[in-house]
Tab-separated table of C-alpha atoms in Angstrom:
chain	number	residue	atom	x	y	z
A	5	UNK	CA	-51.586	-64.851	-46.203
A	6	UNK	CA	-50.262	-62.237	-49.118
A	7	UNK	CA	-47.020	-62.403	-50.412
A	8	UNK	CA	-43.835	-59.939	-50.116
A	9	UNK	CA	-44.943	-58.602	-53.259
A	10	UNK	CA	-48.817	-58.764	-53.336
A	11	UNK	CA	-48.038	-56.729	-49.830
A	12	UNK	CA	-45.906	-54.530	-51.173
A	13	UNK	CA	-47.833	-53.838	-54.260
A	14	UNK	CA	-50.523	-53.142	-52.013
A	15	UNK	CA	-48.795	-51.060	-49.453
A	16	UNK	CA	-46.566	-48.791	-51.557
A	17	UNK	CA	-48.574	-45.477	-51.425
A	18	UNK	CA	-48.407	-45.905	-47.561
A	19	UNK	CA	-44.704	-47.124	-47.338
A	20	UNK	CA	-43.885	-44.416	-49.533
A	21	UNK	CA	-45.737	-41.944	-47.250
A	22	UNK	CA	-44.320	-43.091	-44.328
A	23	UNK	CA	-40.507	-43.406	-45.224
A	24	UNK	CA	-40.776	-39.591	-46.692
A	25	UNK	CA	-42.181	-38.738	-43.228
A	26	UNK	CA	-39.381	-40.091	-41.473
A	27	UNK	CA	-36.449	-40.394	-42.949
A	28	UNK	CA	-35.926	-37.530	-45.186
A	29	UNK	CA	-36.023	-34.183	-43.033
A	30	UNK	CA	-33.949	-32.525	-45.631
A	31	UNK	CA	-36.497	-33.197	-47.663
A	32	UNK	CA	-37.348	-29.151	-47.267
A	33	UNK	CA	-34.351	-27.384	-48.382
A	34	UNK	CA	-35.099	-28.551	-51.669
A	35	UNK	CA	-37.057	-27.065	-54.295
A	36	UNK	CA	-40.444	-28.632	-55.509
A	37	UNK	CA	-38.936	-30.273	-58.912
A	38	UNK	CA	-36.134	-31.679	-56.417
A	39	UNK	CA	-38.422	-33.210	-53.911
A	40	UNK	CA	-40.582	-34.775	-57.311
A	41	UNK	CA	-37.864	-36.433	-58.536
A	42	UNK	CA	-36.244	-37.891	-55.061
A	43	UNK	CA	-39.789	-39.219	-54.625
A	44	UNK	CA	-40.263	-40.182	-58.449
A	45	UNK	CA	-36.782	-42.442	-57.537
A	46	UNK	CA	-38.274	-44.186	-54.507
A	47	UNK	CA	-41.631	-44.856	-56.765
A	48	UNK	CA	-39.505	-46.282	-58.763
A	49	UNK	CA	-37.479	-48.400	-56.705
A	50	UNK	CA	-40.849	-49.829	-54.936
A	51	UNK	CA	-42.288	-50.802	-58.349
A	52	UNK	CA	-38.828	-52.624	-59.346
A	53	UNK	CA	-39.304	-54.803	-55.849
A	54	UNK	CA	-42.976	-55.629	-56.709
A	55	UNK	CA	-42.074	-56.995	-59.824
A	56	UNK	CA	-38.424	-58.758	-57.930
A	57	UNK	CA	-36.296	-56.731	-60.658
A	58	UNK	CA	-33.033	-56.421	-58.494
A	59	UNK	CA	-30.957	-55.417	-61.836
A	60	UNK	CA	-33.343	-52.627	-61.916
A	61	UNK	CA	-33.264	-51.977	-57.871
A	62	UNK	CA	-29.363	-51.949	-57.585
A	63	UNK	CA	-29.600	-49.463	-61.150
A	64	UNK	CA	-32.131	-46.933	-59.505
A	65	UNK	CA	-30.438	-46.793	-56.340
A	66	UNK	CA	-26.880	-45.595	-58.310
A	67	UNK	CA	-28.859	-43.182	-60.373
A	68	UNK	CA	-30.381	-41.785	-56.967
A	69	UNK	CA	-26.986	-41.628	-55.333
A	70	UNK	CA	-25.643	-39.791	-58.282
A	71	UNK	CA	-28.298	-37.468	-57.651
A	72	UNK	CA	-28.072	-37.086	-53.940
A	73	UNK	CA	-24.304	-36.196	-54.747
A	74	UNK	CA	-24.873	-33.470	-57.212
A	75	UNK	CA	-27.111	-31.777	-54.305
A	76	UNK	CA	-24.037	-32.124	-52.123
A	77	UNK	CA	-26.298	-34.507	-49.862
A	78	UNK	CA	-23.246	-36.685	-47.854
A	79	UNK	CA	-22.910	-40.060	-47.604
A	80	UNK	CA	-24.433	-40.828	-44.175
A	81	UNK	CA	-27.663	-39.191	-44.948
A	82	UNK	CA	-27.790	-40.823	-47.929
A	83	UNK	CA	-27.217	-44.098	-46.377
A	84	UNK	CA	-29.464	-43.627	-43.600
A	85	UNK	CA	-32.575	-43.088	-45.891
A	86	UNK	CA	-31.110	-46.393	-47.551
A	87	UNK	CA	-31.564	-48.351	-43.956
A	88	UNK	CA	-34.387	-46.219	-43.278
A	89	UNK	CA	-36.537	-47.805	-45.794
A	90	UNK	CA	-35.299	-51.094	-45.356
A	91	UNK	CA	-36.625	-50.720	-41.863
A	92	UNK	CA	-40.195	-50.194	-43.153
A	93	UNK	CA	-39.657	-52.762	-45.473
A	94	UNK	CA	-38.648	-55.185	-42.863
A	95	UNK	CA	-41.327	-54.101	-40.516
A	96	UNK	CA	-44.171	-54.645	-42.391
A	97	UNK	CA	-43.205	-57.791	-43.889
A	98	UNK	CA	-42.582	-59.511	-39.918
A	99	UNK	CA	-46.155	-58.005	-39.135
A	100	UNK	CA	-47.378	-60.438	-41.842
A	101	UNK	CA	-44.860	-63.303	-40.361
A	102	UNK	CA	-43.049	-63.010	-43.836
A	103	UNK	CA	-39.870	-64.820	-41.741
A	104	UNK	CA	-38.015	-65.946	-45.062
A	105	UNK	CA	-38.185	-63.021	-46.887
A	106	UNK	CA	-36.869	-61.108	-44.056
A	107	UNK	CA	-33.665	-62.550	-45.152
A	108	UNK	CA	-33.697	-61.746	-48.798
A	109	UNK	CA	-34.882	-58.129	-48.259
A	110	UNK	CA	-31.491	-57.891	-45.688
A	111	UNK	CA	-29.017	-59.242	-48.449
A	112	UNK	CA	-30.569	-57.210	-51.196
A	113	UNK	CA	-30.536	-54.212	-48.802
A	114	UNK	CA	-26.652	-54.855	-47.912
A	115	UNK	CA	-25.833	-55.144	-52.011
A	116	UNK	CA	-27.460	-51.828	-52.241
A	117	UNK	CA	-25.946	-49.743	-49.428
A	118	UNK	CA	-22.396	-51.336	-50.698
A	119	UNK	CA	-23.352	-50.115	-54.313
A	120	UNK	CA	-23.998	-46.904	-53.297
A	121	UNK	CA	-20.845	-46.722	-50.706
A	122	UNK	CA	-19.086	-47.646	-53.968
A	123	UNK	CA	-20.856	-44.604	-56.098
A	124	UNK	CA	-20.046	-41.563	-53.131
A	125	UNK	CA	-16.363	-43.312	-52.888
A	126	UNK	CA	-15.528	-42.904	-56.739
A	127	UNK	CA	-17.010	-39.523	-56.582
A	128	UNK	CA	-14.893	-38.317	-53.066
A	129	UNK	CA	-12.106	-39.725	-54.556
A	130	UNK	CA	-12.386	-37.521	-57.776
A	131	UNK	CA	-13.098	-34.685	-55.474
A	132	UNK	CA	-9.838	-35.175	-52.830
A	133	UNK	CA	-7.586	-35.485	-56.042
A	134	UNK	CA	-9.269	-31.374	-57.068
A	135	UNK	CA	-8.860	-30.269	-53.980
A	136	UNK	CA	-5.627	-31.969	-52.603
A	137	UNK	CA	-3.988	-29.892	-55.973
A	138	UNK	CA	-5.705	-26.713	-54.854
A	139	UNK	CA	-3.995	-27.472	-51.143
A	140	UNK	CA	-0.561	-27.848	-52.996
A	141	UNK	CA	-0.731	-25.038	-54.669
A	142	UNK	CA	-2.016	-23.030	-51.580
A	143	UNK	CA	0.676	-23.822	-49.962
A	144	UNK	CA	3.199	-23.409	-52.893
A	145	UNK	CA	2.176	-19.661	-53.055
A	146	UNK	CA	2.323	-19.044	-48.962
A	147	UNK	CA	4.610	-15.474	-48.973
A	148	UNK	CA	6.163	-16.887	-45.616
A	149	UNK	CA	6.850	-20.764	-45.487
A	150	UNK	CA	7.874	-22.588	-42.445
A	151	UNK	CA	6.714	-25.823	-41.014
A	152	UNK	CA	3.813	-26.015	-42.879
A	153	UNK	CA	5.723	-26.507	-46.224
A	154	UNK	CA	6.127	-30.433	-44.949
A	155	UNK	CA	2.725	-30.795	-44.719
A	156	UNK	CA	3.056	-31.320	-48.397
A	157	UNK	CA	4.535	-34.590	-48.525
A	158	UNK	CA	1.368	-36.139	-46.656
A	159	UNK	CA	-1.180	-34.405	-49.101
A	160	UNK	CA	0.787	-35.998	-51.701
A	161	UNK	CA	0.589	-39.101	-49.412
A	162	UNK	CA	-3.001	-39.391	-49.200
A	163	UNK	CA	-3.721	-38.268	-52.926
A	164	UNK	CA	-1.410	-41.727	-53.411
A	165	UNK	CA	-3.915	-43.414	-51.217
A	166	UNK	CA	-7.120	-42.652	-53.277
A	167	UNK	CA	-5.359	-43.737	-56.092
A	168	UNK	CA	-4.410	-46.756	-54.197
A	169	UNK	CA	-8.395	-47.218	-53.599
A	170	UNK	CA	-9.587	-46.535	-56.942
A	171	UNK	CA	-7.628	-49.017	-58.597
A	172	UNK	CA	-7.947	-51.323	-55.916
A	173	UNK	CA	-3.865	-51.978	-56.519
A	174	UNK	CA	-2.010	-52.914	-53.172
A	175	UNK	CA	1.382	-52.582	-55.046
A	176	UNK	CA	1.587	-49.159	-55.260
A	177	UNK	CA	0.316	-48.327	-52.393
A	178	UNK	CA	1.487	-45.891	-50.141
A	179	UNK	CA	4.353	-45.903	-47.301
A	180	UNK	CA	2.437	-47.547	-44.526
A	181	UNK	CA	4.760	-47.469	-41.362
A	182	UNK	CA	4.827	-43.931	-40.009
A	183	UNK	CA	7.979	-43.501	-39.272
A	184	UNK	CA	9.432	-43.998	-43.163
A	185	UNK	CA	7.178	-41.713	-45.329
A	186	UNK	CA	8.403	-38.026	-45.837
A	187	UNK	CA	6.634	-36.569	-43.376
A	188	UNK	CA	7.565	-38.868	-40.545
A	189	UNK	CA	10.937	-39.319	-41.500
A	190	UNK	CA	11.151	-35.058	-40.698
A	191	UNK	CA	8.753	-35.604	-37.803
A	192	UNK	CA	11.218	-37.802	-35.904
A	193	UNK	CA	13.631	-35.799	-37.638
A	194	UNK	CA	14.429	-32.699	-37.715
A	195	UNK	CA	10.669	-31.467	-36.336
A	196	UNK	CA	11.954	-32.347	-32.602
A	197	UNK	CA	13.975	-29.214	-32.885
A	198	UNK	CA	11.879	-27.117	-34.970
A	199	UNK	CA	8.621	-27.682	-32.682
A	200	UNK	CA	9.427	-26.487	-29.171
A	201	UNK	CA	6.099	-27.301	-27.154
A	202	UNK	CA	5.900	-30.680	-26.300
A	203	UNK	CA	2.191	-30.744	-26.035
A	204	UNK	CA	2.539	-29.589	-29.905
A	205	UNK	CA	4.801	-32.227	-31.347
A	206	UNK	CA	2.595	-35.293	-29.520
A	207	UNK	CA	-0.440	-33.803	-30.941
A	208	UNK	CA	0.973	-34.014	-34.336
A	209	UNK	CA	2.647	-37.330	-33.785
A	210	UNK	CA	-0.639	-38.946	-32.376
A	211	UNK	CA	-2.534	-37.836	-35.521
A	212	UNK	CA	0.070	-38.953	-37.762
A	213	UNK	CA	0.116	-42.626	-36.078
A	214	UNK	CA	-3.537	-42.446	-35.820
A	215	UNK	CA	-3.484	-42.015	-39.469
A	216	UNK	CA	-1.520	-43.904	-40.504
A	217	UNK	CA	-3.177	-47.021	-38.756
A	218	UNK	CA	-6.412	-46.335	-40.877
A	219	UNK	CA	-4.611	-46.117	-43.911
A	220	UNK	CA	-3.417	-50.077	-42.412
A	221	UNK	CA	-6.948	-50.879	-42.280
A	222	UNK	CA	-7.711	-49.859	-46.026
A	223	UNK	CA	-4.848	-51.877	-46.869
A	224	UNK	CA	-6.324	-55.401	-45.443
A	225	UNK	CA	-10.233	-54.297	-46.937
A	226	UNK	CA	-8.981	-52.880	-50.639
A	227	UNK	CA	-9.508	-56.390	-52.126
A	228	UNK	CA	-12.947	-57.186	-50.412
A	229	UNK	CA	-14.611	-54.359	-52.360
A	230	UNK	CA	-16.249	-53.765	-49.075
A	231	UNK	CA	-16.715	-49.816	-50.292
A	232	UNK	CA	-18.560	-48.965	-47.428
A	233	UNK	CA	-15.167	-49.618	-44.943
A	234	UNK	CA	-13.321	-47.743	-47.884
A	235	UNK	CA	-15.001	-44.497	-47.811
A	236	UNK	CA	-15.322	-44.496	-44.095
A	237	UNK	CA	-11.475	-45.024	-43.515
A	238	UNK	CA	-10.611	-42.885	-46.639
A	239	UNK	CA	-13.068	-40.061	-44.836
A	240	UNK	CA	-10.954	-40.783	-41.620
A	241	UNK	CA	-7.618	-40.357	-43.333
A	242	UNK	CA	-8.479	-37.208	-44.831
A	243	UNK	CA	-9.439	-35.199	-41.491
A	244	UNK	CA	-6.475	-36.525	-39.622
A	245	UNK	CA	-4.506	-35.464	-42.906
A	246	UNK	CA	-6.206	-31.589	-42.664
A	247	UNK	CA	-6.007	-31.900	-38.962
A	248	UNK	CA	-1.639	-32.144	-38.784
A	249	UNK	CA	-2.089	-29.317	-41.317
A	250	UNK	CA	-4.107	-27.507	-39.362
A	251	UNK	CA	-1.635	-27.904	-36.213
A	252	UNK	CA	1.500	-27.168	-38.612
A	253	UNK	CA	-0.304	-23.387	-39.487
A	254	UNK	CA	-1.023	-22.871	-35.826
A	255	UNK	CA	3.000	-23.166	-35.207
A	256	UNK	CA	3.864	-21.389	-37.987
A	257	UNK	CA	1.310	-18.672	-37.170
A	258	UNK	CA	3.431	-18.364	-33.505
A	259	UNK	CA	6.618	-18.726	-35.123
A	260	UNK	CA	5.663	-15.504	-37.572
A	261	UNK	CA	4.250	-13.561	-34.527
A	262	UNK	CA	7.899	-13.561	-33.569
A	263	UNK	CA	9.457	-12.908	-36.403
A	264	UNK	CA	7.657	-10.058	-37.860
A	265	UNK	CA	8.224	-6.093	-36.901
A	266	UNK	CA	6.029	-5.146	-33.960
A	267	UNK	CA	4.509	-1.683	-33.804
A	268	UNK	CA	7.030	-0.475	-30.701
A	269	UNK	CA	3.802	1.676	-28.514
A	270	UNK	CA	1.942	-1.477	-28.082
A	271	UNK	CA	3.881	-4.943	-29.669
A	272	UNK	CA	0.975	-5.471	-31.980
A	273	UNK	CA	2.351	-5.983	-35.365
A	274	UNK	CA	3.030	-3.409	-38.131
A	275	UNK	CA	0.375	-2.149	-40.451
A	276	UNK	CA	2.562	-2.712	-43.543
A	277	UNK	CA	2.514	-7.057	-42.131
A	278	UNK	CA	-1.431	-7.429	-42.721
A	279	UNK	CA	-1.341	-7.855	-46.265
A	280	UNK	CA	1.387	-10.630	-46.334
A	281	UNK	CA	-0.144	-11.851	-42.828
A	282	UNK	CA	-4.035	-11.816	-44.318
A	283	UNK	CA	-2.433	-13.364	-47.725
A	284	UNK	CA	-0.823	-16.581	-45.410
A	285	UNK	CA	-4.029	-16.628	-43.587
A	286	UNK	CA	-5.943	-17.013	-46.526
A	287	UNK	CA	-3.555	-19.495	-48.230
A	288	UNK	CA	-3.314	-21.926	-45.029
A	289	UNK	CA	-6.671	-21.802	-44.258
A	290	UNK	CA	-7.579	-22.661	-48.046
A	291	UNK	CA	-4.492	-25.743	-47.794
A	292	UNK	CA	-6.213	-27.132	-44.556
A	293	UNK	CA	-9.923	-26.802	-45.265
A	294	UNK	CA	-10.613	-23.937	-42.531
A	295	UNK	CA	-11.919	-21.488	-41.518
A	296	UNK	CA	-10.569	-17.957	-40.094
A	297	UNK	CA	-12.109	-14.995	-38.303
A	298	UNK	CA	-11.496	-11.420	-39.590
A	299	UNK	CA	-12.352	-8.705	-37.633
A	300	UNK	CA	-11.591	-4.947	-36.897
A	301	UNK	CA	-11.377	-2.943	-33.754
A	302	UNK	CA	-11.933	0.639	-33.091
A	303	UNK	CA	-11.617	2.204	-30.010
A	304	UNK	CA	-15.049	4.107	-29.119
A	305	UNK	CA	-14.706	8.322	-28.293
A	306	UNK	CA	-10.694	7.660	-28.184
A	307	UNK	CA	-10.292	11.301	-29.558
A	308	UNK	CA	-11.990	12.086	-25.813
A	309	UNK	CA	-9.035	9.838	-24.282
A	310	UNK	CA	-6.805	12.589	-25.795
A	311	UNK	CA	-8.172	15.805	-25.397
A	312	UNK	CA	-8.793	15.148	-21.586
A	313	UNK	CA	-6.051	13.428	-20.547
A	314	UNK	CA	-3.221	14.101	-23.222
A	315	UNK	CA	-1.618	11.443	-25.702
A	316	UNK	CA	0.295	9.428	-22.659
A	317	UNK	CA	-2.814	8.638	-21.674
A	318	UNK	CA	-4.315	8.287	-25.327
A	319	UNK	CA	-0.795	5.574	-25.835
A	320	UNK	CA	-1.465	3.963	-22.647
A	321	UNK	CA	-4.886	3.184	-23.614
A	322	UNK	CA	-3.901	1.691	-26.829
A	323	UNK	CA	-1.421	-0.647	-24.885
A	324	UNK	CA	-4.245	-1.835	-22.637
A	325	UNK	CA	-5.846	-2.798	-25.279
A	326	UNK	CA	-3.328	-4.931	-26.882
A	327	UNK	CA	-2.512	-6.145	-23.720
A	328	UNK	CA	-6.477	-7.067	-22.967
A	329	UNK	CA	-6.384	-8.827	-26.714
A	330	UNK	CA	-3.307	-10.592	-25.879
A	331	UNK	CA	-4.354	-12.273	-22.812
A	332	UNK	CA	-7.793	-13.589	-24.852
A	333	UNK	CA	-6.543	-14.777	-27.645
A	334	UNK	CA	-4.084	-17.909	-28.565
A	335	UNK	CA	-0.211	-17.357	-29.378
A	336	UNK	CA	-1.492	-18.680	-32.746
A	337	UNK	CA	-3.738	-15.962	-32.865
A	338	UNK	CA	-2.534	-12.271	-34.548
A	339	UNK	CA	-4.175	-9.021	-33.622
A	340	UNK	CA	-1.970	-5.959	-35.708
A	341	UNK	CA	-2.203	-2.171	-35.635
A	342	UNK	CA	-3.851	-0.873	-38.484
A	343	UNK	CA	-3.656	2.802	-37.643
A	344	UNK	CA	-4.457	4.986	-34.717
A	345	UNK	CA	-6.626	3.550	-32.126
A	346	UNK	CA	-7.856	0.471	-35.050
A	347	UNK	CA	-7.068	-3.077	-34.872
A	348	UNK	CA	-7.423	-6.130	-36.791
A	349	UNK	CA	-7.452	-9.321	-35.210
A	350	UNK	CA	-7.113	-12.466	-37.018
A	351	UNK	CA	-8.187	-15.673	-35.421
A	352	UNK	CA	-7.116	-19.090	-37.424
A	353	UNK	CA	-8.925	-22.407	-37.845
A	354	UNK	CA	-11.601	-21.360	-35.861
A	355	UNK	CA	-15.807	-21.788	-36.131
A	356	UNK	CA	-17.516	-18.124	-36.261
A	357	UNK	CA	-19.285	-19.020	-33.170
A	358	UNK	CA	-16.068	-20.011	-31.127
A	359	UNK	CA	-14.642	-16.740	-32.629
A	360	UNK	CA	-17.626	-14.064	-31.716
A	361	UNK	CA	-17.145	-15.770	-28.178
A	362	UNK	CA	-13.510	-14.730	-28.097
A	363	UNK	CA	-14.260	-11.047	-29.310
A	364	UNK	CA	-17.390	-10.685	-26.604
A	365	UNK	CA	-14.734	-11.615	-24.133
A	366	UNK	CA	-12.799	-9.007	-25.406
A	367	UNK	CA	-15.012	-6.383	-25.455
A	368	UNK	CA	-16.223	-7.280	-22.279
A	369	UNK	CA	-12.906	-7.149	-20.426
A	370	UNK	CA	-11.832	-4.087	-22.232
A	371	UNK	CA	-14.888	-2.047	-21.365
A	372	UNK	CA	-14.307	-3.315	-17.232
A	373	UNK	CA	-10.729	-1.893	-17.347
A	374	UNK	CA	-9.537	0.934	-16.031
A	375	UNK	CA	-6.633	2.883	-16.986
A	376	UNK	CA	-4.917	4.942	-13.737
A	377	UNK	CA	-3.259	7.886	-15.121
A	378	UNK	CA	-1.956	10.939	-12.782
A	379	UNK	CA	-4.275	9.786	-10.126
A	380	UNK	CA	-7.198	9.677	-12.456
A	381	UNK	CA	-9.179	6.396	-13.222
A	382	UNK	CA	-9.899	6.375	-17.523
A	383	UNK	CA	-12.369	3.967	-18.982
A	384	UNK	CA	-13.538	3.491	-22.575
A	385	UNK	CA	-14.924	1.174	-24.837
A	386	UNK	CA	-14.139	-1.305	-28.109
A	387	UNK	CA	-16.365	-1.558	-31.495
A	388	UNK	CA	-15.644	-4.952	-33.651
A	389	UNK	CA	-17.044	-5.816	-36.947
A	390	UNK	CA	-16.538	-8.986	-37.866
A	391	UNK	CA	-16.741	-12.063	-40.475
A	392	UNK	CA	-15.629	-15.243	-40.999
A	393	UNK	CA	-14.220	-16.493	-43.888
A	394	UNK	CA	-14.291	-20.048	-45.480
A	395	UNK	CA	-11.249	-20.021	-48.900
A	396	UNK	CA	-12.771	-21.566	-51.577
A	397	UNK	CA	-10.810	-20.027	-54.341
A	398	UNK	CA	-7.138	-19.446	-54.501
A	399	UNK	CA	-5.805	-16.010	-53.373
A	400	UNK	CA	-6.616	-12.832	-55.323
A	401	UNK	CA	-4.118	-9.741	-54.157
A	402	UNK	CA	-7.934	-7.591	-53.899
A	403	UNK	CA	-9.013	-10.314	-51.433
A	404	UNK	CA	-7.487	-8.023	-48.285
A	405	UNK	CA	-9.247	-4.929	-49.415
A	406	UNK	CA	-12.503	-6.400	-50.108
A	407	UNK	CA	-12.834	-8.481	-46.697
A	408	UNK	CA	-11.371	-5.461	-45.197
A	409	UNK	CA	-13.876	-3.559	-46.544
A	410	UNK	CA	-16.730	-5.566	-45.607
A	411	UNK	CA	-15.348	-6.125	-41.621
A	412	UNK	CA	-14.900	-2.088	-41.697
A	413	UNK	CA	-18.623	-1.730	-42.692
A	414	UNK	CA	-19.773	-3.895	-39.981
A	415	UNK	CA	-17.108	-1.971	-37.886
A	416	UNK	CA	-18.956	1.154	-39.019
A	417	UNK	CA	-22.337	-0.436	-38.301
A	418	UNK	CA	-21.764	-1.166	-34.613
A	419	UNK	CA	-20.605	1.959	-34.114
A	420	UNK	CA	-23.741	3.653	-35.587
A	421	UNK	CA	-25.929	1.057	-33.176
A	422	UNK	CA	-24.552	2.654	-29.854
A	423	UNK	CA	-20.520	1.273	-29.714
A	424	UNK	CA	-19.533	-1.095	-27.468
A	425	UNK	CA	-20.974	-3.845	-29.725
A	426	UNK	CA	-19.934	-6.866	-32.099
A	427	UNK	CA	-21.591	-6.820	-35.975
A	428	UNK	CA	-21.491	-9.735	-37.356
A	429	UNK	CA	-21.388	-10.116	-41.177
């Protein structure tokens, strides 16, 4: 009967084969000197268990995480081609009733995913300290500030919390009950007042506690250098974190619906709004890690609307409109008038596909209804270009123009391909 490593040795052409096969479909977004040195790794790492180097094993295995990371490969793929070849491993060594090394191959494979759990950690946490200043700062330059300014106080919070983890220091670490950090002191505070929908304030609440309780659970593991737990929590902590931001914009996005000048035909808001409206937009979407939709709205052959039926008619259409937009989109959600019979809607924290749904509904609904004017039934149509847009960079004052721009060409585009259409950029 061989040995683990007379097997192995023997094997490791095959094995190698076989794990590519299976357990690295992403294999094929990279390029060709990519894919030679991902497999040049797991030659590697095959050799260094033939000859029972684990120094070497644990060594390769960092050096291959480190390179997984600089292709922005996450953690649980990364991971999963880990258990995925300790699976093949595993399998052909019980085919050969290899019982005791069974054993050995499982602790050495449990040192290695912990190694690497401890390589992605060190690197996230470098990354959430970059971004969680680019968030503060976001926020810092909003042109309208309301609730969302306390979000603050919990990105500070959880940048205290990686800290926390990196040093692997329980003395500093951050306010743990709920109700006694910053942000929960306002939230069962003065936020009662300031957030009128109930439904609001216990969604915020309920993420708070729930994170807040993870960050309890990376207190009791920080001293078992159990990395693995750390990164998983800290991953956790760090959605539910973007996710109360993400509800705080949503309320402030109502709260600036009412505050700012409507245009008085149709109670969209004011032309001279969008750039300080698009600018917020930008800056909380950039602060919370999403996305926003961008699109504009021209009415098709409106100049028709008011040669045959008069401007009444013409204003009455552009109120239907509003009113069509209004009943499709969220209070959250901001549609202004940008001039005439064009729109821009702007729909927050939303995915493009989510938001092309919204604007087919749109369209759809608009094109079914039918303005009655002095006994005469008026129909027309809507053409939208839109794009989504994903902040990556703080706020440039051109940013409004040039995404303008670009919706207005895809705008221009539908409207070329027979109206009563969406482009998508």
């Amino acid at each position: 009967m061989p040995d683990f490593r007379t097997l192995l040795k023997h094997d490791s052409d095959a094995i190698l084969e076989e794990f590519i096969d299976k357990y690295t479909a992403c294999v094929n977004t990279y390029d060709d000197q990519r894919v030679l040195t991902m497999v040049g790794f797991y030659q590697n790492i095959l050799k260094a268990f033939v000859d029972l180097d684990q120094k070497k094993v644990l060594k390769l295995f960092e050096e291959l995480a480190a390179f997984k990371i600089s292709l922005n490969i996450p953690y649980i793929i990364m991971i999963n081609e880990v258990f995925g070849l300790q699976n093949i491993l595993i399998s052909k060594i019980a085919n050969h009733h290899m019982g005791s090394d069974v054993l050995d191959l499982l602790s050495t494979f449990k040192e290695i995913g912990n190694q690497i759990a401890f390589v992605y950690l060190q690197e996230y946490i470098k990354k959430l300290f970059s971004v969680n200043n680019v968030r503060i700062n976001s926020l810092s330059d909003l042109v309208k500030k309301n609730l969302i300014i306390q979000y603050e106080s919990h990105l500070l919070w959880l940048s205290g919390l990686a800290q926390s983890i990196q040093e692997q220091n329980k003395e500093n670490f951050p306010q743990l009950d709920d109700t006694l950090c910053d942000f929960g002191i306002w939230l069962y505070k003065d936020a009662k007042q300031l957030i009128q929908n109930n439904s609001e304030y216990k969604t915020i609440e309920t993420l708070h506690n729930n994170l807040h309780l993870f960050a309890t659970k990376i207190y009791a593991n920080i001293d078992s250098a159990e990395y693995h737990v750390l990164i998983t929590y800290l991953e956790k902590c760090e959605m539910l974190s973007l996710s109360i931001g993400t509800e705080l914009a949503l309320i402030d996005n109502i709260l600036m619906n009412k505050e700012i000048t409507k245009d008085s035909l149709t109670g969209a808001l004011n032309r001279q709004a969008l750039r300080n409206v698009f600018e917020n937009q930008y800056e909380l979407s950039l602060a919370t890690n999403n996305s926003f939709i961008l699109a504009m709205c021209d009415l098709d052959l409106f100049k028709d609307v008011n040669d045959n039926h008069g401007h009444i008619a013409g204003d009455r259409m552009l109120t239907l409109f509003v009113d069509v937009v209004k009943k499709n989109i969220r209070t959250s959600d901001i549609i202004v008038r940008y001039g005439g019979e064009e729109f821009v809607i702007i729909l927050p924290a939303i995915a493009r596909k989510k938001g092309f749904e919204i604007l087919e509904n749109i369209r759809k609904e608009f094109q079914n209804t039918i303005l009655e004017f002095e006994g005469k039934k008026i129909q027309t149509t809507v053409s939208i270009g839109m794009m989504g847009i994903k902040p990556e960079h703080s706020y440039h004052h051109t940013f409004v123009d040039e995404y303008i721009m670009i919706a207005d060409q895809k705008l221009y585009m539908a409207k070329e391909n027979g109206r009563n259409r969406i482009e998508i950029y």
